[in-house]
PDB file of C-alpha atoms in Angstrom:
ATOM      1  CA  UNK C   1       0.000   0.000   0.000  1.00 48.00           C
ATOM      2  CA  UNK C   2       1.412   3.394  -1.011  1.00 62.00           C
ATOM      3  CA  UNK C   3       0.294   5.972   1.533  1.00 66.00           C
ATOM      4  CA  UNK C   4       0.376   9.650   0.604  1.00 81.00           C
ATOM      5  CA  UNK C   5       1.025  10.712   4.192  1.00 85.00           C
ATOM      6  CA  UNK C   6       1.813   9.253   7.592  1.00 87.00           C
ATOM      7  CA  UNK C   7       1.632  10.568  11.144  1.00 91.00           C
ATOM      8  CA  UNK C   8       4.237  10.384  13.899  1.00 89.00           C
ATOM      9  CA  UNK C   9       4.921  11.799  17.338  1.00 92.00           C
ATOM     10  CA  UNK C  10       7.945  14.115  17.289  1.00 92.00           C
ATOM     11  CA  UNK C  11       9.950  16.001  19.856  1.00 92.00           C
ATOM     12  CA  UNK C  12       7.730  19.052  19.311  1.00 94.00           C
ATOM     13  CA  UNK C  13       4.330  17.469  18.765  1.00 93.00           C
ATOM     14  CA  UNK C  14       2.333  15.240  16.477  1.00 95.00           C
ATOM     15  CA  UNK C  15       3.166  15.652  12.792  1.00 94.00           C
ATOM     16  CA  UNK C  16       1.762  14.448   9.542  1.00 93.00           C
ATOM     17  CA  UNK C  17       4.417  14.080   6.836  1.00 90.00           C
ATOM     18  CA  UNK C  18       4.426  13.244   3.159  1.00 86.00           C
ATOM     19  CA  UNK C  19       5.503   9.645   2.644  1.00 75.00           C
ATOM     20  CA  UNK C  20       7.455  10.414  -0.535  1.00 72.00           C
ATOM     21  CA  UNK C  21       9.720  12.935   1.244  1.00 64.00           C
ATOM     22  CA  UNK C  22      12.369  10.347   2.126  1.00 69.00           C
ATOM     23  CA  UNK C  23      14.881  12.202   4.326  1.00 84.00           C
ATOM     24  CA  UNK C  24      12.318  14.406   6.054  1.00 85.00           C
ATOM     25  CA  UNK C  25       9.729  11.687   6.595  1.00 82.00           C
ATOM     26  CA  UNK C  26      12.279   9.064   7.545  1.00 80.00           C
ATOM     27  CA  UNK C  27      13.957  11.331  10.073  1.00 87.00           C
ATOM     28  CA  UNK C  28      10.652  12.364  11.660  1.00 84.00           C
ATOM     29  CA  UNK C  29       9.414   8.769  11.836  1.00 83.00           C
ATOM     30  CA  UNK C  30      12.647   7.274  13.132  1.00 82.00           C
ATOM     31  CA  UNK C  31      14.127  10.022  15.343  1.00 84.00           C
ATOM     32  CA  UNK C  32      11.159  12.324  15.985  1.00 82.00           C
ATOM     33  CA  UNK C  33      13.147  15.282  14.663  1.00 87.00           C
ATOM     34  CA  UNK C  34      14.622  16.718  11.472  1.00 90.00           C
ATOM     35  CA  UNK C  35      17.984  18.465  11.191  1.00 90.00           C
ATOM     36  CA  UNK C  36      18.040  19.052  14.948  1.00 91.00           C
ATOM     37  CA  UNK C  37      21.461  20.828  14.987  1.00 92.00           C
ATOM     38  CA  UNK C  38      20.002  23.484  12.644  1.00 92.00           C
ATOM     39  CA  UNK C  39      17.024  23.916  14.914  1.00 92.00           C
ATOM     40  CA  UNK C  40      19.233  24.132  18.007  1.00 94.00           C
ATOM     41  CA  UNK C  41      21.168  26.954  16.333  1.00 94.00           C
ATOM     42  CA  UNK C  42      18.003  28.769  15.218  1.00 93.00           C
ATOM     43  CA  UNK C  43      16.478  28.724  18.675  1.00 89.00           C
ATOM     44  CA  UNK C  44      19.578  30.539  19.949  1.00 92.00           C
ATOM     45  CA  UNK C  45      18.839  33.375  17.507  1.00 93.00           C
ATOM     46  CA  UNK C  46      15.234  33.937  18.593  1.00 96.00           C
ATOM     47  CA  UNK C  47      13.444  34.042  21.897  1.00 96.00           C
ATOM     48  CA  UNK C  48      10.094  34.934  23.376  1.00 97.00           C
ATOM     49  CA  UNK C  49       8.535  37.872  21.558  1.00 98.00           C
ATOM     50  CA  UNK C  50      10.546  37.394  18.340  1.00 98.00           C
ATOM     51  CA  UNK C  51       9.053  37.757  14.875  1.00 98.00           C
ATOM     52  CA  UNK C  52      10.250  35.114  12.384  1.00 98.00           C
ATOM     53  CA  UNK C  53       9.440  34.521   8.720  1.00 97.00           C
ATOM     54  CA  UNK C  54      10.184  31.234   6.973  1.00 95.00           C
ATOM     55  CA  UNK C  55      10.011  30.750   3.219  1.00 94.00           C
ATOM     56  CA  UNK C  56       9.335  27.130   2.198  1.00 94.00           C
ATOM     57  CA  UNK C  57       8.770  25.609   5.632  1.00 94.00           C
ATOM     58  CA  UNK C  58       7.538  22.415   3.921  1.00 93.00           C
ATOM     59  CA  UNK C  59       5.260  20.628   6.419  1.00 94.00           C
ATOM     60  CA  UNK C  60       6.540  22.590   9.427  1.00 94.00           C
ATOM     61  CA  UNK C  61       9.200  20.299  10.879  1.00 93.00           C
ATOM     62  CA  UNK C  62      10.944  23.357  12.345  1.00 95.00           C
ATOM     63  CA  UNK C  63       7.886  25.587  12.554  1.00 96.00           C
ATOM     64  CA  UNK C  64       6.452  23.759  15.566  1.00 96.00           C
ATOM     65  CA  UNK C  65       9.598  24.342  17.622  1.00 95.00           C
ATOM     66  CA  UNK C  66      10.090  27.936  16.466  1.00 97.00           C
ATOM     67  CA  UNK C  67       6.462  28.852  17.201  1.00 97.00           C
ATOM     68  CA  UNK C  68       6.819  27.462  20.707  1.00 96.00           C
ATOM     69  CA  UNK C  69      10.139  29.267  21.187  1.00 97.00           C
ATOM     70  CA  UNK C  70       8.791  32.722  20.219  1.00 97.00           C
ATOM     71  CA  UNK C  71       5.758  32.128  22.443  1.00 97.00           C
ATOM     72  CA  UNK C  72       2.452  33.938  22.614  1.00 96.00           C
ATOM     73  CA  UNK C  73       4.173  37.335  22.539  1.00 97.00           C
ATOM     74  CA  UNK C  74       6.013  36.457  19.300  1.00 98.00           C
ATOM     75  CA  UNK C  75       4.845  35.483  15.846  1.00 98.00           C
ATOM     76  CA  UNK C  76       5.882  33.105  13.082  1.00 98.00           C
ATOM     77  CA  UNK C  77       5.000  33.812   9.437  1.00 97.00           C
ATOM     78  CA  UNK C  78       5.193  30.902   7.008  1.00 96.00           C
ATOM     79  CA  UNK C  79       5.275  31.243   3.225  1.00 94.00           C
ATOM     80  CA  UNK C  80       4.702  27.825   1.635  1.00 94.00           C
ATOM     81  CA  UNK C  81       3.549  28.143  -2.002  1.00 91.00           C
ATOM     82  CA  UNK C  82       3.117  24.422  -2.732  1.00 91.00           C
ATOM     83  CA  UNK C  83      -0.526  23.488  -2.217  1.00 91.00           C
ATOM     84  CA  UNK C  84      -0.116  19.982  -0.781  1.00 92.00           C
ATOM     85  CA  UNK C  85       2.715  21.027   1.532  1.00 92.00           C
ATOM     86  CA  UNK C  86       0.681  24.008   2.724  1.00 94.00           C
ATOM     87  CA  UNK C  87      -2.330  21.814   3.523  1.00 95.00           C
ATOM     88  CA  UNK C  88      -0.213  19.420   5.585  1.00 95.00           C
ATOM     89  CA  UNK C  89       1.530  22.383   7.245  1.00 96.00           C
ATOM     90  CA  UNK C  90      -1.821  23.905   8.263  1.00 96.00           C
ATOM     91  CA  UNK C  91      -2.984  20.534   9.626  1.00 96.00           C
ATOM     92  CA  UNK C  92       0.199  20.179  11.685  1.00 97.00           C
ATOM     93  CA  UNK C  93      -0.198  23.658  13.153  1.00 97.00           C
ATOM     94  CA  UNK C  94      -3.855  23.012  14.003  1.00 97.00           C
ATOM     95  CA  UNK C  95      -3.151  19.582  15.517  1.00 97.00           C
ATOM     96  CA  UNK C  96      -0.628  21.197  17.859  1.00 97.00           C
ATOM     97  CA  UNK C  97      -2.902  24.158  18.734  1.00 97.00           C
ATOM     98  CA  UNK C  98      -0.395  26.803  17.596  1.00 96.00           C
ATOM     99  CA  UNK C  99      -2.074  30.191  17.320  1.00 94.00           C
ATOM    100  CA  UNK C 100       0.925  32.505  17.008  1.00 98.00           C
ATOM    101  CA  UNK C 101       1.493  31.457  13.386  1.00 98.00           C
ATOM    102  CA  UNK C 102       0.266  32.965  10.118  1.00 96.00           C
ATOM    103  CA  UNK C 103       0.467  30.913   6.935  1.00 95.00           C
ATOM    104  CA  UNK C 104       0.647  33.457   4.132  1.00 92.00           C
ATOM    105  CA  UNK C 105      -1.890  32.786   1.397  1.00 75.00           C
ATOM    106  CA  UNK C 106      -0.174  34.868  -1.264  1.00 62.00           C
ATOM    107  CA  UNK C 107       3.128  33.012  -1.140  1.00 55.00           C
ATOM    108  CA  UNK C 108       4.254  32.638  -4.722  1.00 60.00           C
ATOM    109  CA  UNK C 109       6.883  30.145  -5.794  1.00 56.00           C
ATOM    110  CA  UNK C 110       7.968  32.304  -8.697  1.00 59.00           C
ATOM    111  CA  UNK C 111       8.183  35.625  -6.891  1.00 64.00           C
ATOM    112  CA  UNK C 112       8.090  35.602  -3.074  1.00 69.00           C
ATOM    113  CA  UNK C 113       8.119  39.229  -1.909  1.00 88.00           C
ATOM    114  CA  UNK C 114       8.918  39.932   1.692  1.00 93.00           C
ATOM    115  CA  UNK C 115       8.893  43.661   0.927  1.00 94.00           C
ATOM    116  CA  UNK C 116       5.159  43.487   0.128  1.00 92.00           C
ATOM    117  CA  UNK C 117       4.395  42.513   3.745  1.00 92.00           C
ATOM    118  CA  UNK C 118       5.623  45.858   5.164  1.00 94.00           C
ATOM    119  CA  UNK C 119       6.656  44.213   8.436  1.00 95.00           C
ATOM    120  CA  UNK C 120       7.676  46.567  11.242  1.00 96.00           C
ATOM    121  CA  UNK C 121       9.719  43.924  13.055  1.00 96.00           C
ATOM    122  CA  UNK C 122      11.504  40.790  11.928  1.00 97.00           C
ATOM    123  CA  UNK C 123      14.136  39.069  14.033  1.00 97.00           C
ATOM    124  CA  UNK C 124      14.986  36.196  11.677  1.00 97.00           C
ATOM    125  CA  UNK C 125      14.446  35.284   8.045  1.00 97.00           C
ATOM    126  CA  UNK C 126      14.666  31.522   7.460  1.00 96.00           C
ATOM    127  CA  UNK C 127      14.817  30.252   3.884  1.00 95.00           C
ATOM    128  CA  UNK C 128      14.136  26.548   3.335  1.00 91.00           C
ATOM    129  CA  UNK C 129      16.081  24.204   1.103  1.00 88.00           C
ATOM    130  CA  UNK C 130      13.465  24.167  -1.670  1.00 89.00           C
ATOM    131  CA  UNK C 131      13.382  27.965  -2.038  1.00 90.00           C
ATOM    132  CA  UNK C 132      15.280  29.875  -4.700  1.00 89.00           C
ATOM    133  CA  UNK C 133      17.464  31.995  -2.419  1.00 92.00           C
ATOM    134  CA  UNK C 134      18.335  34.722  -4.972  1.00 92.00           C
ATOM    135  CA  UNK C 135      14.624  35.201  -5.740  1.00 91.00           C
ATOM    136  CA  UNK C 136      13.710  35.413  -2.053  1.00 92.00           C
ATOM    137  CA  UNK C 137      16.478  37.939  -1.389  1.00 93.00           C
ATOM    138  CA  UNK C 138      15.528  40.013  -4.429  1.00 94.00           C
ATOM    139  CA  UNK C 139      11.997  40.350  -3.035  1.00 93.00           C
ATOM    140  CA  UNK C 140      13.332  41.358   0.369  1.00 95.00           C
ATOM    141  CA  UNK C 141      15.815  44.142  -0.435  1.00 95.00           C
ATOM    142  CA  UNK C 142      13.992  46.980   1.299  1.00 96.00           C
ATOM    143  CA  UNK C 143      13.073  44.897   4.344  1.00 96.00           C
ATOM    144  CA  UNK C 144      16.613  43.557   4.714  1.00 96.00           C
ATOM    145  CA  UNK C 145      18.034  47.076   4.564  1.00 96.00           C
ATOM    146  CA  UNK C 146      15.452  48.538   6.929  1.00 97.00           C
ATOM    147  CA  UNK C 147      15.297  45.777   9.582  1.00 97.00           C
ATOM    148  CA  UNK C 148      18.748  44.146   9.201  1.00 96.00           C
ATOM    149  CA  UNK C 149      17.751  40.775  10.608  1.00 96.00           C
ATOM    150  CA  UNK C 150      19.863  37.608  10.442  1.00 96.00           C
ATOM    151  CA  UNK C 151      19.196  35.230   7.548  1.00 96.00           C
ATOM    152  CA  UNK C 152      19.384  31.474   7.874  1.00 96.00           C
ATOM    153  CA  UNK C 153      19.342  29.729   4.508  1.00 94.00           C
ATOM    154  CA  UNK C 154      19.336  25.958   4.109  1.00 83.00           C
ATOM    155  CA  UNK C 155      21.162  24.850   0.996  1.00 72.00           C
ATOM    156  CA  UNK C 156      21.308  21.504  -0.742  1.00 60.00           C
ATOM    157  CA  UNK C 157      24.601  20.092  -1.907  1.00 49.00           C
ATOM    158  CA  UNK C 158      24.979  19.769  -5.589  1.00 46.00           C
TER     159      UNK C 158
END
């Protein structure tokens, strides 16, 4: 039987994951975490009250931990343009009762524009592996200059 998705208990809560996402799904199912050293580093950069934006969070493997870290006084914005990934992401956030998170509806894979959000505060910009980093940065020029937040970009080898 070829399942589209599976569910597992992770370090940060219950998560549904896409079965065909080998490394991500396998890591969540086996270890209950995904790229934990990255997450450990990220949680040193933000604390309660922080505002964080993540482009391409996938199903939210790091979003659950970051949302809990920034707490009720902080906020996490997620820009996931892929429909299936966004649906699973929303389900994971709802299943874990996270209310300090906004999943951006207008996230566009071809032209993500952070500048169009006119954010007054941003303490970290996280760019996922599947994002086109130059495109994300091009759409964030004014915000990067104005707010000067750290950027964490995951890159694939290749």
